[in-house]
Every structure is written in structure tokens, then in C-alpha cells.
Amino acid sequence: MGRAPCCDKASVKKGPWSPEEDAKLKEFIEKFGTGGNWIALPQKAGLKRCGKSCRLRWLNYLRPNIRHGEFSDEEDRIICSLYANIGSRWSVIAAQLPGRTDNDIKNYWNTKLKKKLMTTVPSLQEKPTFFPSSTFQPPPYDHHAPDHFLTTSSSFFTYTPNFMNVDTTSNSLPVHDINNHINVAADHISSPPPPPSANNLISLMRSDTTIDVNDNCNNYLGFPDDPHTMCNSPMQAYYAASGMKEGMLMFGSTACSSSEGGSSLSHVSHVNYTKDHHQYHYQKNQYQIKQEVDQMTLHDQVLGDQIQTQSLMVNQKRKEFMFTNHVSPLHNDVEEVKLNLNGYLFHDGDGNKTTHYQKGMCSYFY
DNA sequence: AAAGGGCTCAACCGCACATTG
DNA sequence: TCAATGTGCGGTTGAGCCCTT
């Protein structure tokens, strides 16, 4: 038996709203508010509508400061970036675009932006190479997970949407190096980490202010005393060797630019989260990857060399493990971690501007 | 000018979560 | 603890508009 309907379907009006109905609803809410009860509102306002219908009409059309019409390039970029990272969580995406509704963004994505992207980035039309059996889909939204964002944020690393253009056929890093890395770093991971405390919630925020990377944040992957910072050649060589290209989700800055005087970042959008979340995210991710690597390695041993794709997947997972292994500088002095969601303009010391799309770059503030 | 196919977007639907008693 | 109810969300639908033939 299903749940009772929210209203009497037979006695409520459906379909497009008339100007009179709009006026009634608007006037009532501006005068009395919603009263915290949408179900009772239509009767009080003298409307023959379902409460849910009233709510939708108000939120998507009547409430103040709603913006309709053309989306700007900046909005396009934010939507694409967030969609690549968190999937079709339109309400979260809408929260980053003042005046836009989730319905608007959803419609815009489904009817225009997706097609536009398909045209400009032809690789999006292909199946992802990372998981050969899957079709192109954003990370699923797990309603049951205790921490929604971190769950999908974990997919940020373990799932590779086509935006990242990872070339799985390139595997020029010596296999024994990869295995050594896993053995050293992963063997102690035997159980998933406990989630961070509930009062330590993650927040999504956006900043249009300029951050001087030389001032108060370290723009590297890692810390000055971390031998694996992005500016050091081993990781850069690794990325180059593994065939990752511009546009992927990636940690670190380019070619030591931040060490040059006067460098700055602008138009930074970021996820702001605490050390606890960072640690949780990292450990959970490592645990998940290790599980998958173990499972696939076992498959590999059982099946031998008969199934080459399986081996490729294991190697890719190993690469992933290495990748994430460098994403957790759990330094005691760090107060805040900002995970940049969008591309940004990089201003070099000579005043030249170069556009980068290195989503996922971490900045550590301390 | 008419037909029909494609596109847009407001609105609906059903599900899951949150709250309340 | 549990059931009932309200809310929020993402997927889907379909009326009306637009464009092409």
C-alpha cells in the first residue's frame, strides 16, 4: 500500500497557472508568508491547487529575485564544473547561482548545455575509458550516505567522468613502482574510517575575490616539506606518463608558478571543508580503492592474462591509488582546505593571463 | 500556407528524507 | 520506536512554440 496522496487529486486544478492564480498566491505569501505549511496554504489563499504545486510555482517563478533568460558563460562554466564533480544535484548547483532555480538549471542542462558541451568536447560522446562497462553518467547521489557531499566527493577521485580524458592505455610508469607504492601506503588500511562529527559540516561556498597565492595559502599539492608536491618533478612526470590532460580533475598547480612573485588566482570557486573531512575523505577513498584493487588483483590472478582489460583496470586503479595517495597532506598546522571546483585564470608575474581548468586543485590555508 | 518534427520549459510525479506526535 | 505527515528533490511529461520542408 502506497502513502496517502498529499491532496484530493479530483478537486485540485492542474496545468498552467493563470495570472489571477499567480496574483493570489503572491499576495497571500507576501502578506502572511507560507506559514510553514504548504499543504494548508492553497485553502487559506483561496486557491484550488495542490500545496506542492503552490510551492513549486512560488519557488520557480513568483518569488523575488528570480532570474530567467540567457545563461552567461561564467554560469555555463560553473554548471559544467559542478556537474562534473557532483552530478545532477541541481539544488546544490542552483545554490551557487543566485537567482537561478534548480528547475531552470536542470532544463538548461538537459536541453542546451549538454549538447553544447558535446559539440565543443567531442570525447564526451564516447564511453568513458576508465570503466569500460559503464555508460557516461555522473556519480550517483547516494541518499543513504551519512555525509552526502563527501560520498560524491569521493567519487571525485574514484570515478572518472569523460571530462578528465584519462588515457588508460598509457602505462609507462614502471609497474613495480606502483606496487611498491601500494604496499607501503595501503597495507595498513584495513577498515573504513569513522565519519567526522556531525557538527563539523561541510559547506559549499563561492568566492569571486582574488587570492594571492603568496600571501596566506600554499598552492601546492602537499606542503613545502612534502616530497610529493606537484611542483616536484616525480608527480608531474607521473601525470604526463599516465596521459592525463588539461581539463581533468587534478590536484596541484602548474609548473611552480605560485613561487613567482605577484602570482594570483581569480574567480575561485571552492568547497570549504575541515581537516576532519579531508582526513575522512582521504582515508575512505583509499580504503575503497584498496578494496577494488584487491578484488581486481584477485580476479587477475584467477584469470591470468586471458582478460587484458581486467589487467588494465587493475593498473588504472593502482594509478588512482597513487593519485589519491598524494592528496592528503594531513598537516597539523592546516586550518582549512579549499577544494577548487572550477577552472581559474592564472596571472603570472609579468601580467600575462593564462586560462587553466584544473578543477580539484587544493589550497591549504594555515 | 500547411504539416510535422523538434525543442523548450512549466508543471507534475514519485521517492526519500525530515519532522512531529 | 514507529507511523503519519510535510518537504525537497530529481526525473519525466506534454502543451505550445518554433523551424524546416
mmCIF file of N, CA and C (backbone and C1' of nucleotides) in Angstrom, chain A residues 3 14-15 17 49 52-53 56-57 103 107 111 143, chain B residues 6-18:
data_model
loop_
_atom_site.group_PDB
_atom_site.id
_atom_site.type_symbol
_atom_site.label_atom_id
_atom_site.label_comp_id
_atom_site.label_asym_id
_atom_site.label_seq_id
_atom_site.Cartn_x
_atom_site.Cartn_y
_atom_site.Cartn_z
ATOM 1 N N ARG A 3 1.615 5.489 0.125
ATOM 2 C CA ARG A 3 1.200 6.512 1.086
ATOM 3 C C ARG A 3 0.027 7.316 0.542
ATOM 4 N N LYS A 14 -5.056 21.436 -12.152
ATOM 5 C CA LYS A 14 -3.711 21.130 -12.633
ATOM 6 C C LYS A 14 -3.417 21.950 -13.881
ATOM 7 N N GLY A 15 -2.188 21.880 -14.321
ATOM 8 C CA GLY A 15 -1.816 22.584 -15.542
ATOM 9 C C GLY A 15 -1.295 23.981 -15.273
ATOM 10 N N TRP A 17 -0.535 27.865 -14.631
ATOM 11 C CA TRP A 17 -1.136 28.820 -13.703
ATOM 12 C C TRP A 17 -1.628 30.048 -14.465
ATOM 13 N N ARG A 49 -5.529 24.555 -5.718
ATOM 14 C CA ARG A 49 -4.286 23.942 -6.149
ATOM 15 C C ARG A 49 -3.724 23.061 -5.058
ATOM 16 N N LYS A 52 1.870 21.313 -3.063
ATOM 17 C CA LYS A 52 3.157 21.132 -3.732
ATOM 18 C C LYS A 52 3.232 21.996 -4.984
ATOM 19 N N SER A 53 2.110 22.096 -5.661
ATOM 20 C CA SER A 53 2.060 22.904 -6.872
ATOM 21 C C SER A 53 2.296 24.377 -6.534
ATOM 22 N N LEU A 56 5.997 24.919 -5.714
ATOM 23 C CA LEU A 56 6.793 24.913 -6.928
ATOM 24 C C LEU A 56 6.643 26.219 -7.707
ATOM 25 N N ARG A 57 5.402 26.678 -7.798
ATOM 26 C CA ARG A 57 5.134 27.909 -8.535
ATOM 27 C C ARG A 57 5.834 29.101 -7.885
ATOM 28 N N ASN A 103 15.215 23.964 -11.187
ATOM 29 C CA ASN A 103 14.455 23.546 -12.366
ATOM 30 C C ASN A 103 15.001 24.193 -13.640
ATOM 31 N N ASN A 107 16.686 22.141 -16.681
ATOM 32 C CA ASN A 107 16.191 22.274 -18.054
ATOM 33 C C ASN A 107 17.283 22.759 -18.994
ATOM 34 N N THR A 111 18.608 20.544 -22.110
ATOM 35 C CA THR A 111 18.212 20.944 -23.463
ATOM 36 C C THR A 111 19.306 21.655 -24.241
ATOM 37 N N HIS A 143 21.466 8.709 -1.383
ATOM 38 C CA HIS A 143 20.630 9.315 -0.343
ATOM 39 C C HIS A 143 20.880 8.692 1.028
ATOM 40 P P DG B 6 12.003 14.453 -35.084
ATOM 41 O "O5'" DG B 6 12.426 15.839 -34.437
ATOM 42 C "C5'" DG B 6 13.046 16.819 -35.252
ATOM 43 C "C4'" DG B 6 13.397 18.045 -34.406
ATOM 44 C "C3'" DG B 6 13.961 17.717 -33.025
ATOM 45 O "O3'" DG B 6 15.040 18.618 -32.769
ATOM 46 C "C1'" DG B 6 11.995 19.029 -32.790
ATOM 47 P P DC B 7 15.837 18.589 -31.428
ATOM 48 O "O5'" DC B 7 15.172 19.803 -30.641
ATOM 49 C "C5'" DC B 7 15.068 21.069 -31.291
ATOM 50 C "C4'" DC B 7 14.489 22.081 -30.326
ATOM 51 C "C3'" DC B 7 15.046 21.967 -28.901
ATOM 52 O "O3'" DC B 7 15.460 23.255 -28.493
ATOM 53 C "C1'" DC B 7 12.652 21.883 -28.877
ATOM 54 P P DT B 8 16.171 23.473 -27.120
ATOM 55 O "O5'" DT B 8 15.001 24.112 -26.255
ATOM 56 C "C5'" DT B 8 14.238 25.172 -26.822
ATOM 57 C "C4'" DT B 8 13.129 25.577 -25.864
ATOM 58 C "C3'" DT B 8 13.550 25.676 -24.395
ATOM 59 O "O3'" DT B 8 13.091 26.911 -23.917
ATOM 60 C "C1'" DT B 8 11.629 24.298 -24.624
ATOM 61 P P DC B 9 13.657 27.548 -22.615
ATOM 62 O "O5'" DC B 9 12.508 27.180 -21.561
ATOM 63 C "C5'" DC B 9 11.181 27.613 -21.800
ATOM 64 C "C4'" DC B 9 10.241 26.909 -20.838
ATOM 65 C "C3'" DC B 9 10.738 26.860 -19.392
ATOM 66 O "O3'" DC B 9 9.633 27.035 -18.535
ATOM 67 C "C1'" DC B 9 10.229 24.719 -20.108
ATOM 68 P P DA B 10 9.666 28.156 -17.463
ATOM 69 O "O5'" DA B 10 8.184 28.010 -16.884
ATOM 70 C "C5'" DA B 10 7.094 28.071 -17.773
ATOM 71 C "C4'" DA B 10 6.062 27.027 -17.394
ATOM 72 C "C3'" DA B 10 5.736 26.954 -15.907
ATOM 73 O "O3'" DA B 10 4.326 26.830 -15.788
ATOM 74 C "C1'" DA B 10 6.489 24.833 -16.665
ATOM 75 P P DA B 11 3.625 26.834 -14.397
ATOM 76 O "O5'" DA B 11 3.433 25.279 -14.126
ATOM 77 C "C5'" DA B 11 2.693 24.505 -15.056
ATOM 78 C "C4'" DA B 11 2.814 23.050 -14.705
ATOM 79 C "C3'" DA B 11 2.571 22.714 -13.237
ATOM 80 O "O3'" DA B 11 1.408 21.919 -13.157
ATOM 81 C "C1'" DA B 11 4.477 21.554 -14.116
ATOM 82 P P DC B 12 0.857 21.296 -11.853
ATOM 83 O "O5'" DC B 12 1.278 19.765 -12.006
ATOM 84 C "C5'" DC B 12 1.005 19.100 -13.223
ATOM 85 C "C4'" DC B 12 1.621 17.725 -13.208
ATOM 86 C "C3'" DC B 12 1.355 16.932 -11.936
ATOM 87 O "O3'" DC B 12 0.883 15.643 -12.291
ATOM 88 C "C1'" DC B 12 3.687 17.013 -12.384
ATOM 89 P P DC B 13 0.332 14.650 -11.225
ATOM 90 O "O5'" DC B 13 1.584 13.693 -11.021
ATOM 91 C "C5'" DC B 13 2.174 13.061 -12.155
ATOM 92 C "C4'" DC B 13 3.295 12.154 -11.684
ATOM 93 C "C3'" DC B 13 2.975 11.408 -10.387
ATOM 94 O "O3'" DC B 13 3.240 10.038 -10.586
ATOM 95 C "C1'" DC B 13 5.033 12.617 -10.192
ATOM 96 P P DG B 14 2.677 8.974 -9.519
ATOM 97 O "O5'" DG B 14 4.022 8.505 -8.819
ATOM 98 C "C5'" DG B 14 5.144 8.215 -9.630
ATOM 99 C "C4'" DG B 14 6.403 8.178 -8.773
ATOM 100 C "C3'" DG B 14 6.229 7.457 -7.428
ATOM 101 O "O3'" DG B 14 7.394 6.686 -7.211
ATOM 102 C "C1'" DG B 14 7.028 9.635 -7.063
ATOM 103 P P DC B 15 7.388 5.510 -6.187
ATOM 104 O "O5'" DC B 15 8.765 5.748 -5.444
ATOM 105 C "C5'" DC B 15 9.906 6.146 -6.208
ATOM 106 C "C4'" DC B 15 10.800 7.010 -5.351
ATOM 107 C "C3'" DC B 15 11.010 6.466 -3.933
ATOM 108 O "O3'" DC B 15 12.402 6.237 -3.745
ATOM 109 C "C1'" DC B 15 10.500 8.800 -3.908
ATOM 110 P P DA B 16 12.879 5.392 -2.518
ATOM 111 O "O5'" DA B 16 13.559 6.499 -1.602
ATOM 112 C "C5'" DA B 16 14.498 7.383 -2.195
ATOM 113 C "C4'" DA B 16 14.803 8.509 -1.218
ATOM 114 C "C3'" DA B 16 15.021 8.045 0.221
ATOM 115 O "O3'" DA B 16 16.174 8.706 0.735
ATOM 116 C "C1'" DA B 16 13.325 9.690 0.153
ATOM 117 P P DC B 17 16.711 8.347 2.170
ATOM 118 O "O5'" DC B 17 16.564 9.742 2.914
ATOM 119 C "C5'" DC B 17 16.970 10.933 2.236
ATOM 120 C "C4'" DC B 17 16.403 12.143 2.964
ATOM 121 C "C3'" DC B 17 16.607 12.090 4.484
ATOM 122 O "O3'" DC B 17 17.127 13.350 4.904
ATOM 123 C "C1'" DC B 17 14.324 12.443 3.972
ATOM 124 P P DA B 18 17.433 13.621 6.419
ATOM 125 O "O5'" DA B 18 16.138 14.428 6.901
ATOM 126 C "C5'" DA B 18 15.744 15.584 6.163
ATOM 127 C "C4'" DA B 18 14.688 16.347 6.955
ATOM 128 C "C3'" DA B 18 14.922 16.380 8.465
ATOM 129 O "O3'" DA B 18 14.589 17.688 8.918
ATOM 130 C "C1'" DA B 18 12.845 15.301 7.982
#
